[in-house]
mmCIF file of C-alpha atoms in Angstrom:
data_model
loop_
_atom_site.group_PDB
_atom_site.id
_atom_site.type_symbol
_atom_site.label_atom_id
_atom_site.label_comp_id
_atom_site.label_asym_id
_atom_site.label_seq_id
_atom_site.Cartn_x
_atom_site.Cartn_y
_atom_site.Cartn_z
ATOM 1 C CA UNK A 393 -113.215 -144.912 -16.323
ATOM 2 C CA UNK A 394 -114.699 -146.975 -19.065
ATOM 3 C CA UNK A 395 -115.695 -150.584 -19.224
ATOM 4 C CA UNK A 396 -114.731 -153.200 -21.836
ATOM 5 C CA UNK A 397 -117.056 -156.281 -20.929
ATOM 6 C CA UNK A 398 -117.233 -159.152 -23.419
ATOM 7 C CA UNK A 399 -121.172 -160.067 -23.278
ATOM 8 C CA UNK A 400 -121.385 -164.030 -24.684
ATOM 9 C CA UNK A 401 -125.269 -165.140 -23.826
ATOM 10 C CA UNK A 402 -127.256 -168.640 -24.294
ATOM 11 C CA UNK A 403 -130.714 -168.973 -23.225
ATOM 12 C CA UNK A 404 -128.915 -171.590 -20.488
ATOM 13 C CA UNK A 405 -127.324 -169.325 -19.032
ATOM 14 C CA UNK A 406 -130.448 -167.453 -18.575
ATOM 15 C CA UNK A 407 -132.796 -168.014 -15.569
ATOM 16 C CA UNK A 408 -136.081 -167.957 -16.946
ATOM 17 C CA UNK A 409 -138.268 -166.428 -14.125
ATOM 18 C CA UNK A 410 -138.173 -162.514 -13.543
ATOM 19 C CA UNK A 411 -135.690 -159.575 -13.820
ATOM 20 C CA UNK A 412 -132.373 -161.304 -12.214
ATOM 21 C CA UNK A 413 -132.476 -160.314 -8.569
ATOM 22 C CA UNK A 414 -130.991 -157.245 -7.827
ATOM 23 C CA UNK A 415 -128.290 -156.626 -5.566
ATOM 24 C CA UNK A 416 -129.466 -156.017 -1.603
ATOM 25 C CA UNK A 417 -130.341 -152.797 -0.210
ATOM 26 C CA UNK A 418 -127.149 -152.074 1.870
ATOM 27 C CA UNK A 419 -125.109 -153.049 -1.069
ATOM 28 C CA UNK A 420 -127.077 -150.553 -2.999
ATOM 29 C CA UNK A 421 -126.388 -147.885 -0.255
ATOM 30 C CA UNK A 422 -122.654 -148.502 -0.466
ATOM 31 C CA UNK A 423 -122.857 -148.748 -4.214
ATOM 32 C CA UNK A 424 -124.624 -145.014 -4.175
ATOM 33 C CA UNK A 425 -122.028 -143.868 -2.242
ATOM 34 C CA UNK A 426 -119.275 -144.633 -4.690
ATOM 35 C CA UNK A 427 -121.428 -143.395 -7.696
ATOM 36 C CA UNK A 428 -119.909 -139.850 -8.966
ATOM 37 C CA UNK A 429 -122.650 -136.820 -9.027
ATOM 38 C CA UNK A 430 -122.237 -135.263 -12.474
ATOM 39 C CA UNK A 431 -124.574 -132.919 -14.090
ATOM 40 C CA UNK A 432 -126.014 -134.883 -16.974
ATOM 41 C CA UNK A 433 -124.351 -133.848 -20.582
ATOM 42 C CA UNK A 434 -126.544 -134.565 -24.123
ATOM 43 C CA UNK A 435 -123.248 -133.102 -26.076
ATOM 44 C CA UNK A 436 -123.269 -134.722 -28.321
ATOM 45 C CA UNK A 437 -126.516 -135.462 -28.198
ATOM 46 C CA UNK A 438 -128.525 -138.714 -27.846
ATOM 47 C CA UNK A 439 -129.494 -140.780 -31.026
ATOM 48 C CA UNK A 440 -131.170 -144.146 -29.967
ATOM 49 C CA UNK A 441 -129.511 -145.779 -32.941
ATOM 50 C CA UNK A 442 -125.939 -145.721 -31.113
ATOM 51 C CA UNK A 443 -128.075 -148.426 -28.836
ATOM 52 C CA UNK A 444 -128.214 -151.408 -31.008
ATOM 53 C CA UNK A 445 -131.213 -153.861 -30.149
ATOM 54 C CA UNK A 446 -132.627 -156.300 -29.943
ATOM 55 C CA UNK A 447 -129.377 -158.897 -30.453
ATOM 56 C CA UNK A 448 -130.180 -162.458 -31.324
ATOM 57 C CA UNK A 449 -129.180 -164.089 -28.012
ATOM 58 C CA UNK A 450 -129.774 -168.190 -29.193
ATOM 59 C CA UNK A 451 -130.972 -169.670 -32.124
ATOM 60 C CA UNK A 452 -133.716 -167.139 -34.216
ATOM 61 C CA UNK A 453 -134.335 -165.600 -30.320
ATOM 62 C CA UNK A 454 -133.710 -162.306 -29.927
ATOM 63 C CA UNK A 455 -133.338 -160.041 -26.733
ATOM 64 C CA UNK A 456 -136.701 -159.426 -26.597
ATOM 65 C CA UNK A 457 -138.083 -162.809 -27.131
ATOM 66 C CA UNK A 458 -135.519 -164.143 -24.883
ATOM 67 C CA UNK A 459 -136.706 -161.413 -21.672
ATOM 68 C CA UNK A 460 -140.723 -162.345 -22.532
ATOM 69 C CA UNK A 461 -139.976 -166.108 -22.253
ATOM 70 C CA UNK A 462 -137.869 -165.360 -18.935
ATOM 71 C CA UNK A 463 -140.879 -163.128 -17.962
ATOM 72 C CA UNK A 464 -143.814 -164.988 -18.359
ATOM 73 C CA UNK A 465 -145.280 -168.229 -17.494
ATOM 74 C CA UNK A 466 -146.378 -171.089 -20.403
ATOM 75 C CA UNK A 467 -144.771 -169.101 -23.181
ATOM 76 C CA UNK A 468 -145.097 -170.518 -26.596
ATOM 77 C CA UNK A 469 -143.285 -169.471 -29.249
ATOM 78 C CA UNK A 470 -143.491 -170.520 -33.027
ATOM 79 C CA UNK A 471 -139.922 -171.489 -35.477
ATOM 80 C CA UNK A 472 -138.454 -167.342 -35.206
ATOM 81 C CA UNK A 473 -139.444 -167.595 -31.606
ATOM 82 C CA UNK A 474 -142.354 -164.933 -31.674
ATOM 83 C CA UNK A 475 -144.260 -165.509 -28.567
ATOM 84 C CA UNK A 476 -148.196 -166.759 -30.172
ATOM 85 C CA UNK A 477 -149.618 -167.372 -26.425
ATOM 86 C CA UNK A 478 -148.738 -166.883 -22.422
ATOM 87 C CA UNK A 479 -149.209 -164.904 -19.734
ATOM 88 C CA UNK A 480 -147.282 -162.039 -18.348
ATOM 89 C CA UNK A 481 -147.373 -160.192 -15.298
ATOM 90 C CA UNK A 482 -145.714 -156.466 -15.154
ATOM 91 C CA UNK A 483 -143.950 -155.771 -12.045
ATOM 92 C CA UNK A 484 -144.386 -152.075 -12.354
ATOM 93 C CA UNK A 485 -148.070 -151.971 -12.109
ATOM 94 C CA UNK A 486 -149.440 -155.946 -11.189
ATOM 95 C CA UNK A 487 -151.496 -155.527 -14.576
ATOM 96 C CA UNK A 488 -151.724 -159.375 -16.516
ATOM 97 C CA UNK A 489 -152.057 -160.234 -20.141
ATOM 98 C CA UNK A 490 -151.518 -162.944 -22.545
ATOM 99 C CA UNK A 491 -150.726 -160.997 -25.488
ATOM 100 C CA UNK A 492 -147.313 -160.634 -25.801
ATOM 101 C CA UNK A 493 -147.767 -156.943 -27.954
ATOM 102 C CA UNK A 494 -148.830 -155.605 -24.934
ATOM 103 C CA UNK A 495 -145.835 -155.533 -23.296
ATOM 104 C CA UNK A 496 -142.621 -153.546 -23.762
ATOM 105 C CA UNK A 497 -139.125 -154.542 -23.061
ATOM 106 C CA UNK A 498 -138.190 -151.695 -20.476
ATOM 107 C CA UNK A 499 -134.417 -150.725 -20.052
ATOM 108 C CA UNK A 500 -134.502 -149.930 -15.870
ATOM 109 C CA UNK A 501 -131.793 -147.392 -16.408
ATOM 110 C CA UNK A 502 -133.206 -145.685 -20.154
ATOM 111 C CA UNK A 503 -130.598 -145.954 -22.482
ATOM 112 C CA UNK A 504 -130.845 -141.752 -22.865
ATOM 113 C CA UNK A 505 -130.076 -141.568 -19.220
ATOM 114 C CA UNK A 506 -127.459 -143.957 -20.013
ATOM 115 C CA UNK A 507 -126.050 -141.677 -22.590
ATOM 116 C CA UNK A 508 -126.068 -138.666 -20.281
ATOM 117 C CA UNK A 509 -124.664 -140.320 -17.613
ATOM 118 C CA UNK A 510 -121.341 -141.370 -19.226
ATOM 119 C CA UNK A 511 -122.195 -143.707 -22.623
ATOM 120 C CA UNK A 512 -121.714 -140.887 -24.401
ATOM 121 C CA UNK A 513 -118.439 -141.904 -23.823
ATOM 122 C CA UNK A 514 -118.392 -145.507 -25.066
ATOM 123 C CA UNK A 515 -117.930 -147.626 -27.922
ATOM 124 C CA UNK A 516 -121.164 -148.525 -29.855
ATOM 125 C CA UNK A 517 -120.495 -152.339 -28.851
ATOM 126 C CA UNK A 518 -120.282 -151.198 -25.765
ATOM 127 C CA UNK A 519 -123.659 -149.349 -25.703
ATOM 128 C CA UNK A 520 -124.911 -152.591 -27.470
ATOM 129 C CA UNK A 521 -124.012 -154.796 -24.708
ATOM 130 C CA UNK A 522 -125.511 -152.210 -22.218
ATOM 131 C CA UNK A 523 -129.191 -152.018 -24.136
ATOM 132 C CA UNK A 524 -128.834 -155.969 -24.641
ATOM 133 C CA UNK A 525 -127.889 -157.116 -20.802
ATOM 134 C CA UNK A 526 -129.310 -160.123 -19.471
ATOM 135 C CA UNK A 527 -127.323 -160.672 -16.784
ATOM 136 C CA UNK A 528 -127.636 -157.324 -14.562
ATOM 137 C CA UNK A 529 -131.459 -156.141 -13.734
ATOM 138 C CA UNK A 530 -131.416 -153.837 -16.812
ATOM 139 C CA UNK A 531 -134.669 -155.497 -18.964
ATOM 140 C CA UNK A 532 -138.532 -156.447 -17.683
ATOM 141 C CA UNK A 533 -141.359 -157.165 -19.424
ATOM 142 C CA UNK A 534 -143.725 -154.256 -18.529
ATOM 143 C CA UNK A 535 -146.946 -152.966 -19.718
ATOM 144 C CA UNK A 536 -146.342 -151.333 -22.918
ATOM 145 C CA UNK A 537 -148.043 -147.910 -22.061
ATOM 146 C CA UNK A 538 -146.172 -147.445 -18.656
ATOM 147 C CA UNK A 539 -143.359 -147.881 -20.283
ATOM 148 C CA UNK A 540 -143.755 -145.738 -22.708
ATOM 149 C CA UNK A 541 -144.963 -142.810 -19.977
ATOM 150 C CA UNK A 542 -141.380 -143.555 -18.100
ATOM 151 C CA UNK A 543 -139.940 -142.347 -21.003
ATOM 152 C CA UNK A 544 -136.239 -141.437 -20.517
ATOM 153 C CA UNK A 545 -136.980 -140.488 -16.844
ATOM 154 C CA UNK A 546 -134.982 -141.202 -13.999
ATOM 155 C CA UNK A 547 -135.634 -142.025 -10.272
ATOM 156 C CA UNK A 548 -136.152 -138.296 -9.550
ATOM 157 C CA UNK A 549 -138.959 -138.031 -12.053
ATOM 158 C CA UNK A 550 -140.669 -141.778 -12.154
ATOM 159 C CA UNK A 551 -140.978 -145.008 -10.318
ATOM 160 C CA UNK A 552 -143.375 -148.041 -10.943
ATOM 161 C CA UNK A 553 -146.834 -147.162 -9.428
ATOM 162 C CA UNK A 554 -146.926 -150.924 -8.002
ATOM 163 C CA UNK A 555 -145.294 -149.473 -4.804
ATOM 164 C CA UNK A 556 -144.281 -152.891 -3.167
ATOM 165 C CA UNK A 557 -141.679 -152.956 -6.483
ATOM 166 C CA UNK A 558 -140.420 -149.434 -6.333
ATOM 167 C CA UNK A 559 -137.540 -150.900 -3.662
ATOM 168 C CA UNK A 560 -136.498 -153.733 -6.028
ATOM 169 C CA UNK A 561 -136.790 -151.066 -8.903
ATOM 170 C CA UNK A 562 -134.360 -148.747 -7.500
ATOM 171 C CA UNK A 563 -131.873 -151.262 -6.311
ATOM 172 C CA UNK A 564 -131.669 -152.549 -9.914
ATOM 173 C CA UNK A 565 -131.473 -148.873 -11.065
ATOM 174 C CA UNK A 566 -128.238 -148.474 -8.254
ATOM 175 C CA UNK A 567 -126.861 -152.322 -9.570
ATOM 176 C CA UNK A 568 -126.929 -150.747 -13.486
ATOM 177 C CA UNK A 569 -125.178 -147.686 -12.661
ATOM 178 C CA UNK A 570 -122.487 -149.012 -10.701
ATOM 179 C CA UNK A 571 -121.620 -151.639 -12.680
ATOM 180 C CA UNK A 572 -121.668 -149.594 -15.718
ATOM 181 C CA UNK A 573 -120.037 -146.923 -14.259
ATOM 182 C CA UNK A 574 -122.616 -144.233 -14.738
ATOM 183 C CA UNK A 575 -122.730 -140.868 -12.650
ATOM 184 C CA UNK A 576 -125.886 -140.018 -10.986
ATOM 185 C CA UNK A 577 -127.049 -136.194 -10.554
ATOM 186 C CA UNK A 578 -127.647 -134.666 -7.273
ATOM 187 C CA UNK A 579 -131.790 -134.878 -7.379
ATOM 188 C CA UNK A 580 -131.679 -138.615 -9.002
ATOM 189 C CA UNK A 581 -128.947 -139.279 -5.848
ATOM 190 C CA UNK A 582 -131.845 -137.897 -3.234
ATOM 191 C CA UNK A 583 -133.967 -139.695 -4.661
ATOM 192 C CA UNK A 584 -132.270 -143.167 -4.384
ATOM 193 C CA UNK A 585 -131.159 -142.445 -1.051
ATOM 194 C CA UNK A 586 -134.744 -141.309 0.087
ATOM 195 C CA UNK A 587 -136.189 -144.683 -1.834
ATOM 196 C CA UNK A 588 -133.525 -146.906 -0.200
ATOM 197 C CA UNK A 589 -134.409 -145.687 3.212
ATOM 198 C CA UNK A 590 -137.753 -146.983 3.028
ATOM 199 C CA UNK A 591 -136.260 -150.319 2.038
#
């Protein structure tokens, strides 16, 4: 089944503090259950272009801009909303800066596993409201290298090092697919349930 969701965003509506809180680990073992296991499917194969970003969410802010300021504490941005000083903290790994470039936007659930999970299937707004959501715990702040060694990986394959996050990590990861629809495979399913276990 597909989705149709209608994504309208201010930064008011936003909390500014951390990745919205995902959903509880019992609801996340129910929500597993109802996932589908699927073997994953690249036909036709993933093009990170059919994932528009970063959306301007209020004023000159963009998705980006708008998950830093959320993230961090004392932001300060200039008139296109650039972040020019504050300090961040990346869940994944406990490492601090106060350079904004050193930090990545990371999509929890990567938009390729996105795409071989079922996206394939949408509309390109619809993949644009996926690699754009504020609302579910889809976006962090994160140190830019980590995220860059997650890569397109999923549960089975990577978790944050920072292991007092790797519960709130995969609950988020359970919250995204299930609200999106997506289908998990059967290694990426062990995995969650193993993870949620040690909740």
């Amino acid at each position: 089944m597909l989705f149709v969701h209608t994504v309208i965003l201010s930064v008011a509506s936003v909390a500014f503090a951390a990745l919205p809180t995902p959903i509880s680990v019992s609801t996340a073992k129910t929500y597993l259950s109802q996932l589908s296991v699927e073997t994953p499917s690249n036909e036709p194969a993933y093009s990170r272009p059919l994932f528009p970003t970063w959306d301007t969410i209020s004023g000159t802010c963009d998705t980006r801009e708008t998950v830093l300021k959320r993230d961090g504490t004392n932001v300060v941005t200039d008139s296109s909303c650039k972040a020019t000083s504050g300090k961040w903290v990346s869940p994944y790994d406990n490492v601090a800066t106060t350079l904004a470039s050193d930090l990545d936007i990371d999509h929890v659930v990567p938009l390729k596993e996105a795409w071989i999970s079922g996206a394939r299937l949408w509309t390109t707004a619809q993949r644009e409201a996926f690699a754009n959501d504020l609302i579910r715990p889809q976006l962090v702040a994160v140190t830019d290298n980590l995220n860059q060694s997650k890569g397109d990986k999923d549960v089975s394959r990577w978790v944050p090092p920072l292991a007092s996050y790797v519960c709130t990590y995969v609950r988020a990861w359970v919250q995204v697919k299930h609200y999106y629809n997506l289908s998990v495979d059967s290694d990426e399913k062990a995995a969650l349930q193993s993870y949620l276990g040690n909740c």
